CSV table of C-alpha atoms and ligand atoms in Angstrom, one decimal:
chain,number,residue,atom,x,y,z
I,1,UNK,CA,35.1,64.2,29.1
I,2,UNK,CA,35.9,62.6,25.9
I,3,UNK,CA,34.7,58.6,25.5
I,4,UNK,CA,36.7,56.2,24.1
I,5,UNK,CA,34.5,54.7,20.7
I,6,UNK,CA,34.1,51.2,21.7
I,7,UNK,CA,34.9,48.8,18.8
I,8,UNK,CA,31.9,46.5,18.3
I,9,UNK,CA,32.7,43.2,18.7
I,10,UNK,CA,32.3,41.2,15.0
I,11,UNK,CA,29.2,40.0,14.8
I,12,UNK,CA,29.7,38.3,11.6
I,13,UNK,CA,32.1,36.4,13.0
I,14,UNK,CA,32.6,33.0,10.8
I,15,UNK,CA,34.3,29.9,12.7
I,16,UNK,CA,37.3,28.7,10.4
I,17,UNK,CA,35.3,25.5,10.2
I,18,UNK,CA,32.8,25.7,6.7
I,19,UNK,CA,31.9,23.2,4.8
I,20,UNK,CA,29.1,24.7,2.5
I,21,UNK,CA,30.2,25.7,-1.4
I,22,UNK,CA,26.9,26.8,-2.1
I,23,UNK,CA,23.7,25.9,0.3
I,24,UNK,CA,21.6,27.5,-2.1
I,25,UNK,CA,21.3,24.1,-4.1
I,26,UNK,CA,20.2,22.7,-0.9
I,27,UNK,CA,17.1,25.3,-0.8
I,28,UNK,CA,13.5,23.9,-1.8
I,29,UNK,CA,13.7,26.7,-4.6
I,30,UNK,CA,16.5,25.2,-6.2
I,31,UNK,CA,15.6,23.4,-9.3
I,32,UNK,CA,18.2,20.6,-10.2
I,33,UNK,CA,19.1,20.4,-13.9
I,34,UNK,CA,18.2,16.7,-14.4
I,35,UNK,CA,15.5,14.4,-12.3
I,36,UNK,CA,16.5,11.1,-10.8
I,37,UNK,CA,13.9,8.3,-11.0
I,38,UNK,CA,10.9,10.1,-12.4
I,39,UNK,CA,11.3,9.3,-16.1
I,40,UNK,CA,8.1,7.8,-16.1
I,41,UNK,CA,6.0,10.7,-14.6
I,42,UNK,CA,8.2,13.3,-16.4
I,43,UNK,CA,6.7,12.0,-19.6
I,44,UNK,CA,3.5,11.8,-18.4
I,45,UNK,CA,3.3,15.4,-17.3
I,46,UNK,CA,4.6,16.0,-20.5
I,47,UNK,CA,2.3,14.4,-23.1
I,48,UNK,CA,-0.2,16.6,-21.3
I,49,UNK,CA,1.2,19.3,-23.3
I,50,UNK,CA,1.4,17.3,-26.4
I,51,UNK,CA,-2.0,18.9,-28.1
I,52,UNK,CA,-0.4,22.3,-28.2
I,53,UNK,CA,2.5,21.4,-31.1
I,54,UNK,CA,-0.7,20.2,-33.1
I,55,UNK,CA,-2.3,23.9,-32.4
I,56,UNK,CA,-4.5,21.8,-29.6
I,57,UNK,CA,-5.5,21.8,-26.0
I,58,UNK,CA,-3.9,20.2,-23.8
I,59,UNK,CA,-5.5,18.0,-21.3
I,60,UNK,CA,-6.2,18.9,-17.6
I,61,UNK,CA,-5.1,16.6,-15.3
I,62,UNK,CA,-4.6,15.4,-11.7
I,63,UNK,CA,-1.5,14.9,-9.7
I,64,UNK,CA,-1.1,13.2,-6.3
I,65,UNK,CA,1.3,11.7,-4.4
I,66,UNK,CA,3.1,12.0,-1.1
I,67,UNK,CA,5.1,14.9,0.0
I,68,UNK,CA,8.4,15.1,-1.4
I,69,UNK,CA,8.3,12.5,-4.1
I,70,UNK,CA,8.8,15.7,-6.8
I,71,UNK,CA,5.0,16.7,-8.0
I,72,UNK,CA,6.1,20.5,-8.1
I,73,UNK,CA,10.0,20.0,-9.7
I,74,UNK,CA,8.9,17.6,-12.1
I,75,UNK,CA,6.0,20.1,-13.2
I,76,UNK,CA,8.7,22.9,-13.3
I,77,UNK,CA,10.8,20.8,-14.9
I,78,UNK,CA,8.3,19.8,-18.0
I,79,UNK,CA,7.5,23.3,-17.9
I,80,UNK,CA,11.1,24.9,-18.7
I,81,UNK,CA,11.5,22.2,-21.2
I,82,UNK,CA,8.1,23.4,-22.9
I,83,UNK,CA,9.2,27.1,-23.0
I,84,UNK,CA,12.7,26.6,-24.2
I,85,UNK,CA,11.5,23.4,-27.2
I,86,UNK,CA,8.6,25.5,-28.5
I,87,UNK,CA,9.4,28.6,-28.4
I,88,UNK,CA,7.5,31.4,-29.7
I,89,UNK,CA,5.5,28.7,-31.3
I,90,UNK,CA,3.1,28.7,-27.9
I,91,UNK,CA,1.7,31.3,-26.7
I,92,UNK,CA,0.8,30.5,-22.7
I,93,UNK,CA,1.9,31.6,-19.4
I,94,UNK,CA,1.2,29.4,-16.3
I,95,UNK,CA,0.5,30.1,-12.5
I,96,UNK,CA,0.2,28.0,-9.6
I,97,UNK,CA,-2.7,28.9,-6.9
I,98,UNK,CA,-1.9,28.0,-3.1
I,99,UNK,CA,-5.4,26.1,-2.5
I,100,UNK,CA,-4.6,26.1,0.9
I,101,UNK,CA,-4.6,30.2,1.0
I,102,UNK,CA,-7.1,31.0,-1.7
I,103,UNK,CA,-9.8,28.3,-1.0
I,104,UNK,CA,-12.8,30.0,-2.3
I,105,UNK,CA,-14.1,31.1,-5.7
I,106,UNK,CA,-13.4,35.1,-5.4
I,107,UNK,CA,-10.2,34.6,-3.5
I,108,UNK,CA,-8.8,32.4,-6.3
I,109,UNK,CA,-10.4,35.0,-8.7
I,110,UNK,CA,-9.3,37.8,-6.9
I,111,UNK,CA,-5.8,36.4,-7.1
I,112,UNK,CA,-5.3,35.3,-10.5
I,113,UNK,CA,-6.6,38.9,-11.6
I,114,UNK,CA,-3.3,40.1,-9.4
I,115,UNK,CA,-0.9,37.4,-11.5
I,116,UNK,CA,-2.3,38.3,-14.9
I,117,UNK,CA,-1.8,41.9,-14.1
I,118,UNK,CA,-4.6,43.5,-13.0
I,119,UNK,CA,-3.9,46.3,-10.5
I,120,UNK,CA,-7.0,48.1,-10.1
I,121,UNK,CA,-8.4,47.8,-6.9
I,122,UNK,CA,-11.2,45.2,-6.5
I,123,UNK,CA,-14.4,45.5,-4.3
I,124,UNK,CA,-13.6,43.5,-1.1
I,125,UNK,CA,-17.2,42.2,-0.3
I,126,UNK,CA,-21.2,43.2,-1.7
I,127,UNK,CA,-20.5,41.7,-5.3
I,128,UNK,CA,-21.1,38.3,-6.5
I,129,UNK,CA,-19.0,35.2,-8.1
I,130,UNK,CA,-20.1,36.4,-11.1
I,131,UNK,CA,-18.9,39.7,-10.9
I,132,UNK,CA,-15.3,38.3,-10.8
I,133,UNK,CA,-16.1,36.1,-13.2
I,134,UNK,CA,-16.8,38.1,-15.3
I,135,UNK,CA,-14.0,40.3,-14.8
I,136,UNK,CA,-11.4,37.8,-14.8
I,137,UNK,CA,-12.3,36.5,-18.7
I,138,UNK,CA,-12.7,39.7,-19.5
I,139,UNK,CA,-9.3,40.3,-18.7
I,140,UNK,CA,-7.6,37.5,-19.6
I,141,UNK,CA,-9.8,38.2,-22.9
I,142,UNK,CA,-7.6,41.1,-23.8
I,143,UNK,CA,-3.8,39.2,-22.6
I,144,UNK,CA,-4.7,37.3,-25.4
I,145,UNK,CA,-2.5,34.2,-23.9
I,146,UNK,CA,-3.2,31.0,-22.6
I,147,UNK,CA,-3.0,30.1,-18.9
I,148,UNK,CA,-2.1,27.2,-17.4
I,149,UNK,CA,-3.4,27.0,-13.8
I,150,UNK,CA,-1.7,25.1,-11.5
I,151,UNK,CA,-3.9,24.1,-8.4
I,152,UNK,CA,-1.6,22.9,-5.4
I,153,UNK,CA,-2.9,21.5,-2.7
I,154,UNK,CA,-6.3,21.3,-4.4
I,155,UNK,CA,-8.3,19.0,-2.1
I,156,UNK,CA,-8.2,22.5,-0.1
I,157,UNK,CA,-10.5,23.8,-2.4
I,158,UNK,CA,-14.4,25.0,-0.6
I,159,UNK,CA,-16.1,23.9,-3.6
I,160,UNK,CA,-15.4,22.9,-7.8
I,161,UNK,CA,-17.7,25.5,-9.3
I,162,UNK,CA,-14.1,27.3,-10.2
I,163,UNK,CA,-13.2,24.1,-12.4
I,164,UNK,CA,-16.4,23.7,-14.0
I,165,UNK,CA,-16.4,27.1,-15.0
I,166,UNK,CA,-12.5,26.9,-15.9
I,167,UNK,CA,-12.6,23.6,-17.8
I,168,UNK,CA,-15.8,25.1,-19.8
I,169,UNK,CA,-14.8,28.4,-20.4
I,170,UNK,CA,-13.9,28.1,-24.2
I,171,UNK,CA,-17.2,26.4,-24.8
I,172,UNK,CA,-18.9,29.2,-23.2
I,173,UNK,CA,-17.3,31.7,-25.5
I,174,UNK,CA,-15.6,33.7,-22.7
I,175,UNK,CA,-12.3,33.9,-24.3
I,176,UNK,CA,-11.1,34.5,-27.9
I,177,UNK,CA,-10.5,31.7,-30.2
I,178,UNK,CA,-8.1,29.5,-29.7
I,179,UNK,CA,-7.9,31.1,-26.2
I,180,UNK,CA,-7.9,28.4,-23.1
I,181,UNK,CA,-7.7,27.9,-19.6
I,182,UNK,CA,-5.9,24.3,-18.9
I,183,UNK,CA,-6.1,23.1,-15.3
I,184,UNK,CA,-4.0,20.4,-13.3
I,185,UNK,CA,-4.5,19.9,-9.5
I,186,UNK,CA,-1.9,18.6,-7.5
I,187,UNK,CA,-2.9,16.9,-4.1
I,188,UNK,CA,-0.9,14.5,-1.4
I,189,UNK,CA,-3.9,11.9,-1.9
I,190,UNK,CA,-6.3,11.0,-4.4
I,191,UNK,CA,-9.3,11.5,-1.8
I,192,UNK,CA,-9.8,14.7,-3.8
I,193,UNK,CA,-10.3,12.9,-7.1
I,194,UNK,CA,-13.0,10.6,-5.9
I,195,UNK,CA,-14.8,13.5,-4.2
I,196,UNK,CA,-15.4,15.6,-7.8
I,197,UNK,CA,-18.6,16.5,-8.7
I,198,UNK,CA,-19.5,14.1,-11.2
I,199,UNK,CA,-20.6,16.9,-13.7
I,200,UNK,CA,-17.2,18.8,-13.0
I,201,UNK,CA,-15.2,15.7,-13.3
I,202,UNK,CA,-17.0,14.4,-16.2
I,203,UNK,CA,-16.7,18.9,-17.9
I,204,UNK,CA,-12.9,18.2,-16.8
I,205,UNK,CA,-11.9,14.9,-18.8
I,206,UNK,CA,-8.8,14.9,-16.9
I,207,UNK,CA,-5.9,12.2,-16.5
I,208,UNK,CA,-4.5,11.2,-13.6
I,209,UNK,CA,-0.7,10.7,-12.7
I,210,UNK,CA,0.3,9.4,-9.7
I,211,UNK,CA,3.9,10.1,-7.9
I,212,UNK,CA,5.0,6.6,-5.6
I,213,UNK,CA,7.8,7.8,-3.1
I,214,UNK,CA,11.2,7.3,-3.5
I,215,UNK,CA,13.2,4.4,-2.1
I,216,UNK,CA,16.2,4.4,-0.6
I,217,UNK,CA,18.3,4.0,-3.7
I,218,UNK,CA,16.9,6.8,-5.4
I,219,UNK,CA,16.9,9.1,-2.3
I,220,UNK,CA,21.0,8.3,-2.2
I,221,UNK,CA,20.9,9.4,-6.1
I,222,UNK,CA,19.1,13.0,-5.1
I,223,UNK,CA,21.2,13.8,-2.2
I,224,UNK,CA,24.8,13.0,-4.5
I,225,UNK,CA,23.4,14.7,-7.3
I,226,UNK,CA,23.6,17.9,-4.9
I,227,UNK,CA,26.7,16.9,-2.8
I,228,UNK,CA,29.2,17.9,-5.1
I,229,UNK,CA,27.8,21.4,-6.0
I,230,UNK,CA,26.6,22.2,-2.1
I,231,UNK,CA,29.9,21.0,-0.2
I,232,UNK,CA,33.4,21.7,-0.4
I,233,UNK,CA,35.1,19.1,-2.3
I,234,UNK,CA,35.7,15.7,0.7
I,235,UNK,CA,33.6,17.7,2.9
I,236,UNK,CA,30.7,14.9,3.2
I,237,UNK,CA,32.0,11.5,4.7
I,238,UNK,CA,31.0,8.5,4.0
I,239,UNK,CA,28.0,6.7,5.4
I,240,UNK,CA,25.9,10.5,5.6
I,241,UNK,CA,24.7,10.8,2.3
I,242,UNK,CA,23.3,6.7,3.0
I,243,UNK,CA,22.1,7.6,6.2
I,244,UNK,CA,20.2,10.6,5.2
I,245,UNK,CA,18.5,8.5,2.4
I,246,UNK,CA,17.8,5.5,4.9
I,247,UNK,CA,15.9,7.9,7.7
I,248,UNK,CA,13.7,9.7,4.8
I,249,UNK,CA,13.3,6.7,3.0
I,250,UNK,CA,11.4,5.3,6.5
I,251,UNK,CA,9.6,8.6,6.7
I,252,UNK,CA,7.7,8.1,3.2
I,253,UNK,CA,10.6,8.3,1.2
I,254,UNK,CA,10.3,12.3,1.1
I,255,UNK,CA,12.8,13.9,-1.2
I,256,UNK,CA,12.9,17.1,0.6
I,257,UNK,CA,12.9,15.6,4.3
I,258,UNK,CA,16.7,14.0,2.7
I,259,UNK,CA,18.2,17.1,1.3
I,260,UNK,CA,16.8,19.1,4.7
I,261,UNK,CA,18.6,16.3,6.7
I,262,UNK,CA,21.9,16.5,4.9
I,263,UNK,CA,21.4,21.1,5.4
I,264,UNK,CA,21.3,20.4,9.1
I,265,UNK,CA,23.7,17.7,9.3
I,266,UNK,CA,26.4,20.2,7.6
I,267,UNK,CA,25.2,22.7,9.9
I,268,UNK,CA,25.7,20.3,13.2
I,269,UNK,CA,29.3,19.7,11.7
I,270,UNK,CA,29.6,23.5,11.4
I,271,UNK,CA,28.6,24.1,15.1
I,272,UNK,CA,30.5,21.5,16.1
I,273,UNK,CA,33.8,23.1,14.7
I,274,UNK,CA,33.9,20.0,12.8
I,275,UNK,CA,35.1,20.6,9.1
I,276,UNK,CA,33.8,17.1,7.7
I,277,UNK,CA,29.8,16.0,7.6
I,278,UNK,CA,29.3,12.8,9.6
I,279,UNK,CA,27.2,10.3,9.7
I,280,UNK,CA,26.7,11.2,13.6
I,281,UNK,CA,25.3,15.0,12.5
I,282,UNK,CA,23.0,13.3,10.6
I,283,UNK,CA,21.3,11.2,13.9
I,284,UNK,CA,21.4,15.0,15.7
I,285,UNK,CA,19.5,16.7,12.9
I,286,UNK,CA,17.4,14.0,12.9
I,287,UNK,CA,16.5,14.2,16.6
I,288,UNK,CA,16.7,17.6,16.3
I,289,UNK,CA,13.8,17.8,13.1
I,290,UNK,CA,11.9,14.7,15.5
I,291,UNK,CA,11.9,17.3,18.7
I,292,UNK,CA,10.8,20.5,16.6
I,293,UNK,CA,7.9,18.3,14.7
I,294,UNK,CA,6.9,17.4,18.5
I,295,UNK,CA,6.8,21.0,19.9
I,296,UNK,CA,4.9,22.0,16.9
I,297,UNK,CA,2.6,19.6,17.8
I,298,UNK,CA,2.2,19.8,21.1
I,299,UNK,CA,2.1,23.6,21.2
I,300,UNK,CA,-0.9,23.8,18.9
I,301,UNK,CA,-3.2,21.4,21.6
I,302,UNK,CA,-5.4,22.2,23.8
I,303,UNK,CA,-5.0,21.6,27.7
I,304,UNK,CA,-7.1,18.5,27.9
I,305,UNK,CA,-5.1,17.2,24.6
I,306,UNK,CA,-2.1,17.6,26.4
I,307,UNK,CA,-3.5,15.7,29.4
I,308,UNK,CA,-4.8,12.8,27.1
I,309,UNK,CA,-1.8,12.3,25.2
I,310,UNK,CA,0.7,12.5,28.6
I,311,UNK,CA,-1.9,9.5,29.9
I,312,UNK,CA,-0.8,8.0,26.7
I,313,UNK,CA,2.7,8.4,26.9
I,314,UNK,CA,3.0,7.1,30.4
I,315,UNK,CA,0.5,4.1,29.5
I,316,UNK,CA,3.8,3.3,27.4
I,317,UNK,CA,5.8,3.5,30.3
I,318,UNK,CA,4.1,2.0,33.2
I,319,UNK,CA,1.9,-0.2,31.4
I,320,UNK,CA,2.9,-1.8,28.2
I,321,UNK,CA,3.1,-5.1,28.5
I,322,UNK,CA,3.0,-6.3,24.5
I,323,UNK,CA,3.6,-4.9,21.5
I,324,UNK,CA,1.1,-2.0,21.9
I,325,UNK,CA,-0.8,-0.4,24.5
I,326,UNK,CA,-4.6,-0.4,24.6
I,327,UNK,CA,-7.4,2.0,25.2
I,328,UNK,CA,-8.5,0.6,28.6
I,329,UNK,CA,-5.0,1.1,30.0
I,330,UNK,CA,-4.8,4.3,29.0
I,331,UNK,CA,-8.6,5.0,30.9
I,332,UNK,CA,-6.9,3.3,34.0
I,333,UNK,CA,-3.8,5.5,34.1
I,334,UNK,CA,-5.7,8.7,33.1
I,335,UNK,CA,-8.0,8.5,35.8
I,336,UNK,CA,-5.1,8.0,38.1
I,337,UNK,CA,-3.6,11.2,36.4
I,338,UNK,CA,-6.4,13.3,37.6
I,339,UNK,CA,-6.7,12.0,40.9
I,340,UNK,CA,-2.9,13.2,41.1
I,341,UNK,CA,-4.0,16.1,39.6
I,342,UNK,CA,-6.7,17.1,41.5
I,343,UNK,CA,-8.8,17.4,37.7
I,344,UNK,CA,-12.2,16.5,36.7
I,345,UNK,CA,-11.9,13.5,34.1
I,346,UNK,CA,-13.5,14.0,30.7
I,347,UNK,CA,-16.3,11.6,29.2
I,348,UNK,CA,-15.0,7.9,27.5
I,349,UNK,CA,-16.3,9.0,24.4
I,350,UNK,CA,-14.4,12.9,24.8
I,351,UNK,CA,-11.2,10.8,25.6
I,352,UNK,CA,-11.7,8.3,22.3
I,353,UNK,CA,-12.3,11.6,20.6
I,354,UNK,CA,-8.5,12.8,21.3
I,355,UNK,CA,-7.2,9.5,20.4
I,356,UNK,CA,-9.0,9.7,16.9
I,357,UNK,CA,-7.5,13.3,16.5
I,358,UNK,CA,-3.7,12.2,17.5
I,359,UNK,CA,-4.2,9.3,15.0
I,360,UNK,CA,-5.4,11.5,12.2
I,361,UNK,CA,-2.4,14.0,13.1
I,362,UNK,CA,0.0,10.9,12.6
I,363,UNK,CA,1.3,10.8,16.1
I,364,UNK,CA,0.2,7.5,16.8
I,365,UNK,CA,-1.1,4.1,15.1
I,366,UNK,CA,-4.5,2.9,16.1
I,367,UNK,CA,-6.3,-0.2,15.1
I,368,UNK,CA,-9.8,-0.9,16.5
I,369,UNK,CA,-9.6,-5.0,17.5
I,370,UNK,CA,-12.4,-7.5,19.2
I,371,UNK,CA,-11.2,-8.6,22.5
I,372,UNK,CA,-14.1,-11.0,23.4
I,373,UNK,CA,-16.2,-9.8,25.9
I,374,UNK,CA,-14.4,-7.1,27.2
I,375,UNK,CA,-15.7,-5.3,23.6
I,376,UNK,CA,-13.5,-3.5,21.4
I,377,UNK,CA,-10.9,-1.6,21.6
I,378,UNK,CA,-7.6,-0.2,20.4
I,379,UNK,CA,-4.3,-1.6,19.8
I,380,UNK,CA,-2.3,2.2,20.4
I,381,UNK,CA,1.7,2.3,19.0
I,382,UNK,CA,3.3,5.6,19.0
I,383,UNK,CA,4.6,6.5,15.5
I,384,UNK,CA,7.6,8.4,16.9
I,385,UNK,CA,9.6,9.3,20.3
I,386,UNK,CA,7.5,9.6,23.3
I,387,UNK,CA,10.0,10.7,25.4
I,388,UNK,CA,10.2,13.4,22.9
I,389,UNK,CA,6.7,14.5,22.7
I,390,UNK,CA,6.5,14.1,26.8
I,391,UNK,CA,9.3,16.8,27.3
I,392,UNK,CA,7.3,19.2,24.7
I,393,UNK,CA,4.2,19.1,26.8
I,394,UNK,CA,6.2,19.4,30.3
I,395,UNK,CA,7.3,22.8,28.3
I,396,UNK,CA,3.5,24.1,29.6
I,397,UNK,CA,3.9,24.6,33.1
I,398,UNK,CA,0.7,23.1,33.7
I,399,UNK,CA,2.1,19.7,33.2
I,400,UNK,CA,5.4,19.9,35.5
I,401,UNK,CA,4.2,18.9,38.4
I,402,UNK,CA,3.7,15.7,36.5
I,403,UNK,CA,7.6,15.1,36.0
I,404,UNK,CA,7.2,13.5,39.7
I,405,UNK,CA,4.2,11.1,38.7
I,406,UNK,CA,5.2,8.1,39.9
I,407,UNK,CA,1.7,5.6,39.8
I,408,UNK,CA,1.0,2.4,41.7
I,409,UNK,CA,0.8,0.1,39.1
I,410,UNK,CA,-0.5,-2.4,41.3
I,411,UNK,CA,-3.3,-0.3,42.6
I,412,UNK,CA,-4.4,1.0,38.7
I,413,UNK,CA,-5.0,-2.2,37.3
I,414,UNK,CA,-6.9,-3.5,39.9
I,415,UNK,CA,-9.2,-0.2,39.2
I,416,UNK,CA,-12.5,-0.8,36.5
I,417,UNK,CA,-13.3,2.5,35.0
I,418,UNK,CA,-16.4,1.3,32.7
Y,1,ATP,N1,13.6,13.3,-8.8
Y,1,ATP,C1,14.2,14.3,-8.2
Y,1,ATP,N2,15.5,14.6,-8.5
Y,1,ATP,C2,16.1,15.6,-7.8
Y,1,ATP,N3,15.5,16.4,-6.9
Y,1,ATP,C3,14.2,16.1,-6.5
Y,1,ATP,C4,13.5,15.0,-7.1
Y,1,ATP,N4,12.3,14.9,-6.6
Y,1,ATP,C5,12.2,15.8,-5.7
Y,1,ATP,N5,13.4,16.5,-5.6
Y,1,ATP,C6,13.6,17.6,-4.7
Y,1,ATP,O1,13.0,17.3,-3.4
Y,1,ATP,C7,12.3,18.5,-2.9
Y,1,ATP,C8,10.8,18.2,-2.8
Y,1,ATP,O2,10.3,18.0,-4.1
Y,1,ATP,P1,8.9,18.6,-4.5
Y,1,ATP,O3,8.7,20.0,-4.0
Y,1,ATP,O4,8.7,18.5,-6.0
Y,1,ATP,O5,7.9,17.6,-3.8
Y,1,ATP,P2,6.3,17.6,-3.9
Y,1,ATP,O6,5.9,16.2,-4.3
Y,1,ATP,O7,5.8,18.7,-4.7
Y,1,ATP,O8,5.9,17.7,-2.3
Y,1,ATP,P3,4.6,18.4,-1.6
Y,1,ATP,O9,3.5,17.4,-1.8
Y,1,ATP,O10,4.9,18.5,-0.2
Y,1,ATP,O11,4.3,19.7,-2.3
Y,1,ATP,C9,12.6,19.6,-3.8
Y,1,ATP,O12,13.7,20.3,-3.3
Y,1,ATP,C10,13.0,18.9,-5.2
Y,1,ATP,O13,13.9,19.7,-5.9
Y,2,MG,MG1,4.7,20.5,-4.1
């Protein structure tokens, strides 16, 4: 019996509707060819580099500011401009070290012997610091260039020995003349600074150059820079690039949070067989983004997390009677929860514990405030959706049966649980 070849249905099978040119400009690896707004810090990056057209050093230096307001493009921008004014005339390469992956002396070692081109293999434990050390300026020794180490995310960092010995390195004769290793660390917050060893900060002479975020203006000026190369040609209505701007610019005016918003927003108009972007594709990305930070969130805690934050939640929805809900509520209705339940309750202090942790995690806004001689406690608002973040804990099906929790309010505040 002969079979008939089925045809495969297309898989590829592109909707008429498209409203991308080119998304790549829309990608975080896309590096614009001007910078809106950062006049101020591209000039500071860039006297850093000054020395070297006088045959100099030039000067390490910190970096820190919020996510998205343009530490790495501005760096990458200075950094082009370097190569292309001087030329031949310089003779440095630069690489940036994830802190946040290589954390320790012999992993950053290990890996910057992989950039400059080492490949034999390197012993994986039983050697010392030193031993990397060693090898490392050995090898750079023989490059013969200049590096330029660029340390993101630096307050990641297990300990500063690796600047000291960086900064120092031409005073301790490990590389040829004229030979240096320049450093700049690049961190969301200046905690990092302030936590040096003074003898590494004092080796390091460094500047400091600090990135504010954008405002809502400037986030509008991003976003059209890239409309025009990313969309068709009237593909982006009016009112989405402003909207865009205005969520971000709530959300500490993070570049990249804008141009992700106006990706997904085109993609929402894609799904939606729609072939121009509206401002309404913006509010779904943006509850979409809101819902996915939420899951993340909540699928990283624990089960009593869970439970503390879901007493929280419905605190806020049973309880509330001002601005804010407050910790003794929450005690009140999270007892209730376990009677429900059927749960042993955790310890006060175990409970305070969990709100300190969601606070630090930025899901909710805690301030600790004297309420006479009830003692103190704190004033709880949540930072985003708590609807949202209730539906991404009734995803564990430990927490369903708590869809029906109805409490008597009545009964809970008459309760005294301290
Ligand atoms: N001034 C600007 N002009 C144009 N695009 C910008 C500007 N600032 C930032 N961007 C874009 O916004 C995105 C985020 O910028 P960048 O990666 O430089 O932020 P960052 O400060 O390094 O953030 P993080 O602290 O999270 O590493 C990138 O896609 C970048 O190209
Ligand atoms: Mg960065």
């Amino acid at each position: 019996m002969v079979l008939n070849p089925t045809i495969p249905k297309k898989l590829f099978n592109f909707k008429t509707v498209n409203v991308f040119q080119d998304s790549y400009v829309l990608e975080s690896d896309y590096i614009p060819s001007s910078l809106v707004g950062r006049d101020e810090e591209i000039n500071a990056v860039a006297e850093i580099f000054f020395p070297l057209f006088r045959n100099g050093k030039p000067g390490h230096a910190f970096i820190y500011g919020p996510p998205g307001s343009g530490k790495t493009v501005v760096i990458k921008h200075v950094l082009r401009q370097l190569y292309s004014e001087a030329g031949e005339n310089i003779n440095l390469k630069h690489f940036t070290v994830p802190c946040k992956k290589h954390n320790t002396t012999t992993k950053i070692l290990s890996f910057l012997l992989r950039e400059i081109g080492y490949s034999d293999s390197l012993p994986r434990s039983g050697v010392s610091c030193g031993y990397y050390y060693d090898l490392f300026f050995s090898y750079l020794k023989k490059q013969g260039y200049s590096i330029t180490i660029i340390f993101d995310e630096i307050d990641f960092l297990k300990d500063d020995n690796v600047l000291y010995n960086f900064s120092r390195s031409g005073e301790f004769k490990e590389l040829n003349e004229r030979q240096f290793i320049h450093i700049i660390g690049v961190s969301n917050t200046g905690e990092f600074v302030n936590s040096l060893d003074p003898r590494v900060d004092s080796s390091m002479q460094r500047e400091t150059i600090v990135f504010p975020p954008y405002n809502k203006e400037q986030l509008i000026d991003i976003l059209n820079m890239r409309v025009s190369l990313a969309f068709y040609p009237d593909a982006v209505c009016e009112g989405t690039v402003e909207l865009c701007a205005e969520e971000s610019a709530k959300d500490e005016g993070d570049a990249r949070r804008a141009i992700f918003l106006l990706q997904a927003a085109g993609n929402f108009a894609i799904k939606t067989e729609c072939s121009k972007v509206q401002p309404g594709h913006v509010i779904m990305a943006s509850q979409k983004v809101k819902e996915d930070i939420s899951l993340q969130f909540v699928l990283n805690m624990t089960f009593h997390e869970k439970f503390v934050l879901l007493a929280m939640i419905n605190t806020e929805k049973y309880l509330k009677k001002g601005k804010f809900i407050v910790t003794g509520d929450v005690y009140r209705i999270y007892h209730d929860m376990c009677r429900f339940a059927e749960e042993g309750p955790l310890s006060l202090a175990a409970i305070s514990q969990k709100v300190a942790k969601f606070r630090m995690m930025g899901i909710i806004n805690a301030n600790v405030s004297s309420r006479g001689r009830g003692g103190l406690t704190s004033e709880i608002v949540f930072i985003g959706d708590p609807d949202i973040l209730a539906n991404a804990i009734y995803r564990d099906g430990a927490f369903v049966k708590f869809m029906t929790y109805n409490p008597d309010i009545r009964k809970i505040c008459s309760v005294q649980v301290w």
